[in-house]
CSV table of C-alpha atoms in Angstrom, one decimal:
chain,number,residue,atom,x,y,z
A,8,UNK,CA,-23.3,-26.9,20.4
A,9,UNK,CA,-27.1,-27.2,20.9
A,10,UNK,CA,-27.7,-30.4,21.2
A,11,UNK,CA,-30.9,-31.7,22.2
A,12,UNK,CA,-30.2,-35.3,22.2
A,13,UNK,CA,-26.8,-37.8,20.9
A,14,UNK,CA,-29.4,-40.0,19.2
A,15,UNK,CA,-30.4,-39.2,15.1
A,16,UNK,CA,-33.8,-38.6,16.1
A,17,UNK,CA,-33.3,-34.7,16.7
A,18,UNK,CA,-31.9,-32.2,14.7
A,19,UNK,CA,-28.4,-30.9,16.0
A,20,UNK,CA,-26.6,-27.3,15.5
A,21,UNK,CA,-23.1,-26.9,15.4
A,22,UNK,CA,-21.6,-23.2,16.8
A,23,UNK,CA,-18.7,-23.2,14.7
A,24,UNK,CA,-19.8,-23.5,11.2
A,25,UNK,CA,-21.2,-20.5,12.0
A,26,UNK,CA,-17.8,-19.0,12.3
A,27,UNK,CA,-16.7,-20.6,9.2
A,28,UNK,CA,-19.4,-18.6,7.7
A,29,UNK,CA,-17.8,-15.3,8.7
A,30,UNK,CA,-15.2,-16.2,7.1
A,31,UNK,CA,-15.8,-17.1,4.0
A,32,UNK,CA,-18.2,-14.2,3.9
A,33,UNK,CA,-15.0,-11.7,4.6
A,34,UNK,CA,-13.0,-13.5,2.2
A,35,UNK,CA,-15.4,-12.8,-0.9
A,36,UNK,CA,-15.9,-9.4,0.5
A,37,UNK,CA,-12.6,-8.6,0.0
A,38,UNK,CA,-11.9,-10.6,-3.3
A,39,UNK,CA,-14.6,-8.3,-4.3
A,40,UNK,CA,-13.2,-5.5,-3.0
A,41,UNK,CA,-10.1,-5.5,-4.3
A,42,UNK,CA,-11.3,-6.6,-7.6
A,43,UNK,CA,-13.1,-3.4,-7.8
A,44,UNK,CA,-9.9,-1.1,-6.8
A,45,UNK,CA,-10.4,-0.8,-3.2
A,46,UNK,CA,-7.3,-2.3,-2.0
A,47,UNK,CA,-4.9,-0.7,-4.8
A,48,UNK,CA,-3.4,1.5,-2.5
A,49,UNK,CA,-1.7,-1.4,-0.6
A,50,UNK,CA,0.4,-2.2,-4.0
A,51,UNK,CA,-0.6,-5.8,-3.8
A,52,UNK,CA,1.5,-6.2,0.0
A,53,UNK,CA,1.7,-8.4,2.3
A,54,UNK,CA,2.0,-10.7,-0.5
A,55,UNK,CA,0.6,-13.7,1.6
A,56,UNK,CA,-2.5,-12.3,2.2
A,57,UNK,CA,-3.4,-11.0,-1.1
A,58,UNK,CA,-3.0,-14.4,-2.3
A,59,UNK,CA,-5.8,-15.5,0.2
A,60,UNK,CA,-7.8,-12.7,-0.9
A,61,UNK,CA,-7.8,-12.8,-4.4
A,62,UNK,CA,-7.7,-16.7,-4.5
A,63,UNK,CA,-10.2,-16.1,-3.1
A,64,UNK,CA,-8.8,-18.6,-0.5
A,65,UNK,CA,-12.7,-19.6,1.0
A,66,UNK,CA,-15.5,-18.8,-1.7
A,67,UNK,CA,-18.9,-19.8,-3.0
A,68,UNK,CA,-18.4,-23.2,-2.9
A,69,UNK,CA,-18.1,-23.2,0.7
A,70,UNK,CA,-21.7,-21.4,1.4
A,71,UNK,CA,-23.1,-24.6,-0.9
A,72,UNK,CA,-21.5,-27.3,1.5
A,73,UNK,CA,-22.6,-25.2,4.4
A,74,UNK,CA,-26.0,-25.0,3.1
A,75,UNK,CA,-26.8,-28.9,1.7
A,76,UNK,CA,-24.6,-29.6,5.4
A,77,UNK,CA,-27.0,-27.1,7.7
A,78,UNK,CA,-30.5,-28.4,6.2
A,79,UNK,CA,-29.9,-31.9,6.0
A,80,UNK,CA,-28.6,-31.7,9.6
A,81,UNK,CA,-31.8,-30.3,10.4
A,82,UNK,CA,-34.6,-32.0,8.9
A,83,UNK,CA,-32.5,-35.5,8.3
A,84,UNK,CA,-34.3,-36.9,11.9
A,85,UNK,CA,-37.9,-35.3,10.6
A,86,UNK,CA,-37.6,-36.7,6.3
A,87,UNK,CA,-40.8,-37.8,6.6
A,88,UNK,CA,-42.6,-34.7,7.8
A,89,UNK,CA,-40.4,-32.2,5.6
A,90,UNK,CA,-42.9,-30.3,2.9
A,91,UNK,CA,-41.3,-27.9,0.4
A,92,UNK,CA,-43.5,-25.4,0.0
A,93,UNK,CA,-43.4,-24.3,3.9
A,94,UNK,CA,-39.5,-24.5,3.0
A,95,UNK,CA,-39.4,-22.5,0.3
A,96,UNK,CA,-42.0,-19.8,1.5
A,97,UNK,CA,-39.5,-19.3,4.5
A,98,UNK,CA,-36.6,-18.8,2.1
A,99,UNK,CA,-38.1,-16.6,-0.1
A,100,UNK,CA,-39.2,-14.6,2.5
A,101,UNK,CA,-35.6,-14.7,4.4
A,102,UNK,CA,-33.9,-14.0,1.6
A,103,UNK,CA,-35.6,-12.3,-1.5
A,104,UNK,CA,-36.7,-9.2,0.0
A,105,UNK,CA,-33.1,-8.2,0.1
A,106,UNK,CA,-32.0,-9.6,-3.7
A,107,UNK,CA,-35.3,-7.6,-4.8
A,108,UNK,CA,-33.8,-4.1,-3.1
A,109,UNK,CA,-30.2,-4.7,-4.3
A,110,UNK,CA,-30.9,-5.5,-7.7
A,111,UNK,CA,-33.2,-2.5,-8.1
A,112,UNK,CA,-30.3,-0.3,-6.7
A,113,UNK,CA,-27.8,-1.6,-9.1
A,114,UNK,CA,-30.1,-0.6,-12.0
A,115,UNK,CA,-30.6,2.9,-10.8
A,116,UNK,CA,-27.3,3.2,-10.0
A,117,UNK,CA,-26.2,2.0,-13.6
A,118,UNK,CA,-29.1,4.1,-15.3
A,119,UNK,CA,-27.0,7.5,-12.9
A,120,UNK,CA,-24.0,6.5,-13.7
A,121,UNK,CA,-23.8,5.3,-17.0
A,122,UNK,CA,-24.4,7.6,-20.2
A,123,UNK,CA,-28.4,6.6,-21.8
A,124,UNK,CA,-26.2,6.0,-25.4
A,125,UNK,CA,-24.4,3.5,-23.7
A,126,UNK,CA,-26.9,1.2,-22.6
A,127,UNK,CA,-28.5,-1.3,-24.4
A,128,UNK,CA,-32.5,-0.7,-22.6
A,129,UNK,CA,-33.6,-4.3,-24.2
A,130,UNK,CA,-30.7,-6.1,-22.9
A,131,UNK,CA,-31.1,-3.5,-19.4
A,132,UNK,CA,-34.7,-4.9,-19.2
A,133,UNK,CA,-33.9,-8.5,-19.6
A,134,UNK,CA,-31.0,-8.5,-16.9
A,135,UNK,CA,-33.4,-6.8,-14.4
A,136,UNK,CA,-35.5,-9.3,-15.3
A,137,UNK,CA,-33.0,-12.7,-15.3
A,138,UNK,CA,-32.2,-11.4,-11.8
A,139,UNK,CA,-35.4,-10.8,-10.0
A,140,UNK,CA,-36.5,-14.3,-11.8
A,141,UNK,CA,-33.7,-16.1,-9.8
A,142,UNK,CA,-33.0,-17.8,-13.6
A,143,UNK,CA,-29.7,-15.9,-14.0
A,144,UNK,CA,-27.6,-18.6,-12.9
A,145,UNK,CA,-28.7,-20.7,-15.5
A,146,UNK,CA,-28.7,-18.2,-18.4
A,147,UNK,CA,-26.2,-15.5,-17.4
A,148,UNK,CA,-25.8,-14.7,-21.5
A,149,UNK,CA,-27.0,-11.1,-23.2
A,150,UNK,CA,-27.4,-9.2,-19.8
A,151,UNK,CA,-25.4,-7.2,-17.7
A,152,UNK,CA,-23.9,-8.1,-14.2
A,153,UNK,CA,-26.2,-6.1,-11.7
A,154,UNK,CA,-24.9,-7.7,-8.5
A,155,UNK,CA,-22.6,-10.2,-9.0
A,156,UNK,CA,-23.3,-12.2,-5.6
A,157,UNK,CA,-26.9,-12.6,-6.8
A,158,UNK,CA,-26.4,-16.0,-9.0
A,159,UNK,CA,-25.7,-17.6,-5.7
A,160,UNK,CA,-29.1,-17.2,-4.7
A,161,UNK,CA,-30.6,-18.5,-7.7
A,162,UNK,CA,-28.3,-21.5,-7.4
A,163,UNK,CA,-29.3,-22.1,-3.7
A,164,UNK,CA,-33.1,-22.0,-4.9
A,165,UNK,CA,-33.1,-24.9,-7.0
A,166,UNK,CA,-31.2,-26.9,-4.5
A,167,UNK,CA,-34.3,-25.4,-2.5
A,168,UNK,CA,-37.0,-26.9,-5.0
A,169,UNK,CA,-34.7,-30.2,-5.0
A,170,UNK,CA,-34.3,-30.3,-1.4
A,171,UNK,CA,-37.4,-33.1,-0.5
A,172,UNK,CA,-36.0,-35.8,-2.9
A,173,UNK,CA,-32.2,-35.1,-2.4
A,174,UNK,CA,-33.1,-35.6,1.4
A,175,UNK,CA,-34.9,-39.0,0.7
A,176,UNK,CA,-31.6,-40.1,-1.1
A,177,UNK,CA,-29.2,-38.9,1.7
A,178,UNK,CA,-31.7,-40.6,4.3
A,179,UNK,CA,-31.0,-43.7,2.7
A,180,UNK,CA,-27.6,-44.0,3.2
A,181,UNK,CA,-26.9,-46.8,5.5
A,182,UNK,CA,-23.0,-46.9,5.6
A,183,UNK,CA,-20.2,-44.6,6.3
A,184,UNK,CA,-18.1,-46.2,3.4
A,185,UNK,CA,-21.0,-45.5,1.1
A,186,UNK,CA,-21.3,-42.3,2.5
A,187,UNK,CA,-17.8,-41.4,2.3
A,188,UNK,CA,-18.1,-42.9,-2.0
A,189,UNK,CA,-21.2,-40.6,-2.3
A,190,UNK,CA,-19.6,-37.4,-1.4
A,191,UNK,CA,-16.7,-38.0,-3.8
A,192,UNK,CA,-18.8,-39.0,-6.3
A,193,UNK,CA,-20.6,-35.5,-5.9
A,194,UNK,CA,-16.9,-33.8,-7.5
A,195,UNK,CA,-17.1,-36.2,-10.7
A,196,UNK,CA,-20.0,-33.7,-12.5
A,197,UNK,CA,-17.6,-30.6,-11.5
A,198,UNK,CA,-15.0,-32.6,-12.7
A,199,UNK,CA,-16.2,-33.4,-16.1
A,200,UNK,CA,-17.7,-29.6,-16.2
A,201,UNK,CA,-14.8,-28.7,-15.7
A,202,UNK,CA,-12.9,-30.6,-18.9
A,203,UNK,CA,-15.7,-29.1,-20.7
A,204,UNK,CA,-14.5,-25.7,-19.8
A,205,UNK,CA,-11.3,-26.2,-21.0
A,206,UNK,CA,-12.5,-27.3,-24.7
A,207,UNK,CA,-14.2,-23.4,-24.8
A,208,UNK,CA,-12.1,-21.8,-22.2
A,209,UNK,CA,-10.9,-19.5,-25.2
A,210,UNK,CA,-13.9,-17.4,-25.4
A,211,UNK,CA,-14.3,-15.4,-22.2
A,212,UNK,CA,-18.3,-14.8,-22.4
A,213,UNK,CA,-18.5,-18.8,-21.5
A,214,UNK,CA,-16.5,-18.3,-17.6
A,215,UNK,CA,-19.5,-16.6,-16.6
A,216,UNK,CA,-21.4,-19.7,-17.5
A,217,UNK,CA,-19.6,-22.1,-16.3
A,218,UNK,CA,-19.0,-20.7,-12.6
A,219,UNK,CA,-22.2,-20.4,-12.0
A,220,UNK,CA,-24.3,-22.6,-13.6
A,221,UNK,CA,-27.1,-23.9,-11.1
A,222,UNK,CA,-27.4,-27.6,-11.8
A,223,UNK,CA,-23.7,-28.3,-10.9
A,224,UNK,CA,-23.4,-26.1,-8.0
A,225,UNK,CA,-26.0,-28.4,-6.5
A,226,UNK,CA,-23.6,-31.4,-6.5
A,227,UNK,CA,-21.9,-29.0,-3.8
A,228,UNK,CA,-24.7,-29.1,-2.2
A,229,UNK,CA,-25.5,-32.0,-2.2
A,230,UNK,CA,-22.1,-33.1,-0.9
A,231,UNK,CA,-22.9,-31.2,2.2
A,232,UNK,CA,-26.2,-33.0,2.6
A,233,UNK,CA,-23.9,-36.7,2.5
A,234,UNK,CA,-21.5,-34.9,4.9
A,235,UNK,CA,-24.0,-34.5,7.4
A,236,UNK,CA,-25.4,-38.0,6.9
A,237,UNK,CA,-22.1,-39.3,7.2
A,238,UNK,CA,-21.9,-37.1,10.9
A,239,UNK,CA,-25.3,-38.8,11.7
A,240,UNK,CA,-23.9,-42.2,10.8
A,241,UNK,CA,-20.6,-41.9,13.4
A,242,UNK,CA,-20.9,-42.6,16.9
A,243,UNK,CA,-21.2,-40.0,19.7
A,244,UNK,CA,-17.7,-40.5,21.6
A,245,UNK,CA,-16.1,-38.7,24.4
A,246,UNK,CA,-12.9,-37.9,23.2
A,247,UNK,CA,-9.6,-37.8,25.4
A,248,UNK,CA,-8.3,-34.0,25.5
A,249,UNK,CA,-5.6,-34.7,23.2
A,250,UNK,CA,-7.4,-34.8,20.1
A,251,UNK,CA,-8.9,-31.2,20.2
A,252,UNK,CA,-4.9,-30.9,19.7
A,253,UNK,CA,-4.8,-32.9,16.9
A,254,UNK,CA,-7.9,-31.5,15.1
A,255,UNK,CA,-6.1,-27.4,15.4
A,256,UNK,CA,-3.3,-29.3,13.5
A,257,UNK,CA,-5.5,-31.4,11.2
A,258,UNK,CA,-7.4,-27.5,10.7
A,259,UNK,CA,-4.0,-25.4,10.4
A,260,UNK,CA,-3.1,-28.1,7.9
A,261,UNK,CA,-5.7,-27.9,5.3
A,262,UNK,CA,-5.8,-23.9,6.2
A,263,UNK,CA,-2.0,-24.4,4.9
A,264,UNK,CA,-2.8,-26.9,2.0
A,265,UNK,CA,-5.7,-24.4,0.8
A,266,UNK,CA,-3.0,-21.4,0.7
A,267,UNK,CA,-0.5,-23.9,-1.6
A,268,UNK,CA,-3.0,-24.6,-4.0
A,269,UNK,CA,-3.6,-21.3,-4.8
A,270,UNK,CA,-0.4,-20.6,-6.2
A,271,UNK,CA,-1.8,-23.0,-9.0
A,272,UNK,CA,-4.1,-20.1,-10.3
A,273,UNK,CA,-2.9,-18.4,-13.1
A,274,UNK,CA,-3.9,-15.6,-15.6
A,275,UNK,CA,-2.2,-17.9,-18.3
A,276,UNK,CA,-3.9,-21.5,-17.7
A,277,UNK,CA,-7.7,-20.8,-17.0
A,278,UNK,CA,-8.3,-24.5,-17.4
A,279,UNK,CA,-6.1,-25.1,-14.2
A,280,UNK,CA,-7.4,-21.7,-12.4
A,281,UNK,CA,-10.9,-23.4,-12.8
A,282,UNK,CA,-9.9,-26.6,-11.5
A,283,UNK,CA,-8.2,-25.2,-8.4
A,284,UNK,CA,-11.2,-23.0,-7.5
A,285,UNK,CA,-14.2,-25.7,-8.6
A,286,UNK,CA,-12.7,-28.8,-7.9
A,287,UNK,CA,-9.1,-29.0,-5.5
A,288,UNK,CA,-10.2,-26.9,-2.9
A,289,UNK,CA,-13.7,-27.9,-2.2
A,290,UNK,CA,-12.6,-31.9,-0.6
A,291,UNK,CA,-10.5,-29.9,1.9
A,292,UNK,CA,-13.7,-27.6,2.5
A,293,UNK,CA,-15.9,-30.9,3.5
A,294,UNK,CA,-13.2,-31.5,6.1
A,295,UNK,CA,-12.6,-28.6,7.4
A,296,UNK,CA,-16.2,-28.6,7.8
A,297,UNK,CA,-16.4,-32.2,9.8
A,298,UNK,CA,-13.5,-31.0,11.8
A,299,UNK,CA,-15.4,-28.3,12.9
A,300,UNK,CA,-18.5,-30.3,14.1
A,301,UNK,CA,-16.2,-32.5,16.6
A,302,UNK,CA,-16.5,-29.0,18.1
A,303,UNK,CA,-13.0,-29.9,19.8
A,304,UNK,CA,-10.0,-27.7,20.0
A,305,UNK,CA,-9.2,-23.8,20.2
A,306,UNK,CA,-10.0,-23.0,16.8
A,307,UNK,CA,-13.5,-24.3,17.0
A,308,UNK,CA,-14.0,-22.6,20.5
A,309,UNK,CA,-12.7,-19.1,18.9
A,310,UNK,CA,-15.0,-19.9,15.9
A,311,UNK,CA,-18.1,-20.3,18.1
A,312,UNK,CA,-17.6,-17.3,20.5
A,313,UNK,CA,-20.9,-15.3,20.3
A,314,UNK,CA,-19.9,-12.5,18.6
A,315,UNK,CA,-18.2,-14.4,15.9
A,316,UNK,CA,-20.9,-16.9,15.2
A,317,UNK,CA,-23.8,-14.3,15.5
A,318,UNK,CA,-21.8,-12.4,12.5
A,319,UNK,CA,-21.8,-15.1,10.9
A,320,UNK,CA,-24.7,-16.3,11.0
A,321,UNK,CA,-26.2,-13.1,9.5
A,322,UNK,CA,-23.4,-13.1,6.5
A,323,UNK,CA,-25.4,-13.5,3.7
A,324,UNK,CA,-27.1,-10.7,4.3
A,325,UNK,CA,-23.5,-8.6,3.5
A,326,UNK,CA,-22.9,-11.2,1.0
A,327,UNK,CA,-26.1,-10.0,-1.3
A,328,UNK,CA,-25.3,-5.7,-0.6
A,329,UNK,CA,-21.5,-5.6,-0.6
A,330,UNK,CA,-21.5,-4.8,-4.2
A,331,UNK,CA,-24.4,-2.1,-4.5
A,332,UNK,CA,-22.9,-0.4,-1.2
A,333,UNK,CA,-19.4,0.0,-2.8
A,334,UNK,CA,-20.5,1.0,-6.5
């Protein structure tokens, strides 16, 4: 861990998360993958892990809670001095670059590969332009999907334009107990999205919609941002030997307890599919998370070997070209 000082005056980096990154990173990879027909020739065995990949067993959500977790950590000990414009010029510039290339490709590749009497070149024009606006997440309706991953980063920018007051309102948390309430309150607005699915779930144009829609995938977020207020708030300890032993088990457990709750997906309840995927898995996602930052045990030191964590770090990047380099 870089660590330049146990006080919450400086901004701290945890090696592992970066791990957890890699993974979540493969795992949508490969839900993408073998969504598209690339793992058909396995025939759907071992069963086990075709259950964590088409779960997909760690997905979006997970990038959200890293995301609100990593900047909060960071500029938490600096509030005052944060300014969003600086923020967001470094983002754009980290990140749009790549979205602009990828979507472009995607709309060659569909004007190459698809017959001109089959397009609709209004509706073609529009999704180009839905998707290099970043507004696609919150308006996903009479365009086609040029790269899937892409809503994500129209997601993350709101939380990005959000960022300065939803740090002001995690800086004032004084308690661990009201920490801990805020962070569960975050899963009440995917909760209630989530009942409002199931009243449309009928018409399949409306998933779309409802997966992705911006303004409660910050609540994710945002949950991330308390979690790393609520690691600011506990005191630095030095702790005995054993309990890098009991986080692996606490780890392996929710690992376990993620692969169980994915049998509750189903092709016949979408309302319970949605729930598992928006809602059950992401509280064992914040604490795999905080385990992870106690940066104790054999899990977190494999998590945070260079390799791993440099990968890692850098996943977003095959997070955003996955889909235009298979199509």
């Amino acid at each position: 861990m870089k660590n330049q000082s146990n006080t919450s005056s400086s901004s701290r980096y945890f090696l592992s998360i970066d791990g957890l990154r890699l993974i979540a990173s493969l795992n949508i990879v490969l839900f993408h993958f073998e969504n598209m027909g690339g793992l058909n020739d396995l025939g759907g065995s071992p069963a086990w892990l075709f259950r964590i990949i088409k779960g997909p067993a760690f997905h979006a959500s997970i990038f959200f809670i890293l995301g609100g977790f990593i900047f909060a950590t960071k500029f938490l000990p600096k509030a005052a001095e944060f300014k969003t414009l600086p923020f967001l010029r470094k983002r754009f510039s980290e990140l749009y670059p790549l979205h602009f290339i990828t979507t472009i490709a995607m709309m060659i590749l569909m004007l190459v590969k698809l017959p001109a009497e089959s397009i609709d070149f209004g509706k073609f024009a529009f999704s180009g332009f839905m998707h290099l606006s970043l507004l696609w997440s919150l308006f996903p309706f009479f365009s086609y999907n040029l790269n899937t991953p892409s809503w994500a980063l129209s997601a993350f920018f709101l939380c990005y334009l959000l960022f300065k007051p939803l740090l002001r309102i995690t800086g004032k948390l004084k308690t661990k107990r009201i920490t801990i309430l805020s962070i569960f309150l975050c899963f009440i607005p995917v909760f209630l999205w989530s009942l409002l699915f199931r009243v449309i779930e009928a018409d399949p144009k409306w998933y779309m919609f409802f997966h992705i829609f911006a303004p409660v995938r910050l609540f994710e977020f945002v949950a991330g941002m308390f979690l790393a207020r609520l690691l600011q708030l506990s005191e630095q300890k030095k702790y005995p030997f054993y309990t890098g032993i009991l986080v692996d088990i606490l780890l392996i457990a929710s690992a376990f307890a993620i692969y169980n709750l994915l049998s509750l997906k189903s092709p016949d309840n979408k309302f319970l599919t949605f729930m598992t995927y928006h809602l059950f898995l992401t509280p064992i996602f914040c604490l795999i998370l905080f385990l992870l930052t106690s940066e104790l045990g054999f899990i977190s030191r494999t998590l945070s070997i260079s390799f791993v964590r440099n990968t890692g770090r850098s996943s977003f990047y095959p997070y955003l070209i996955h889909i235009p380099l298979v199509s």
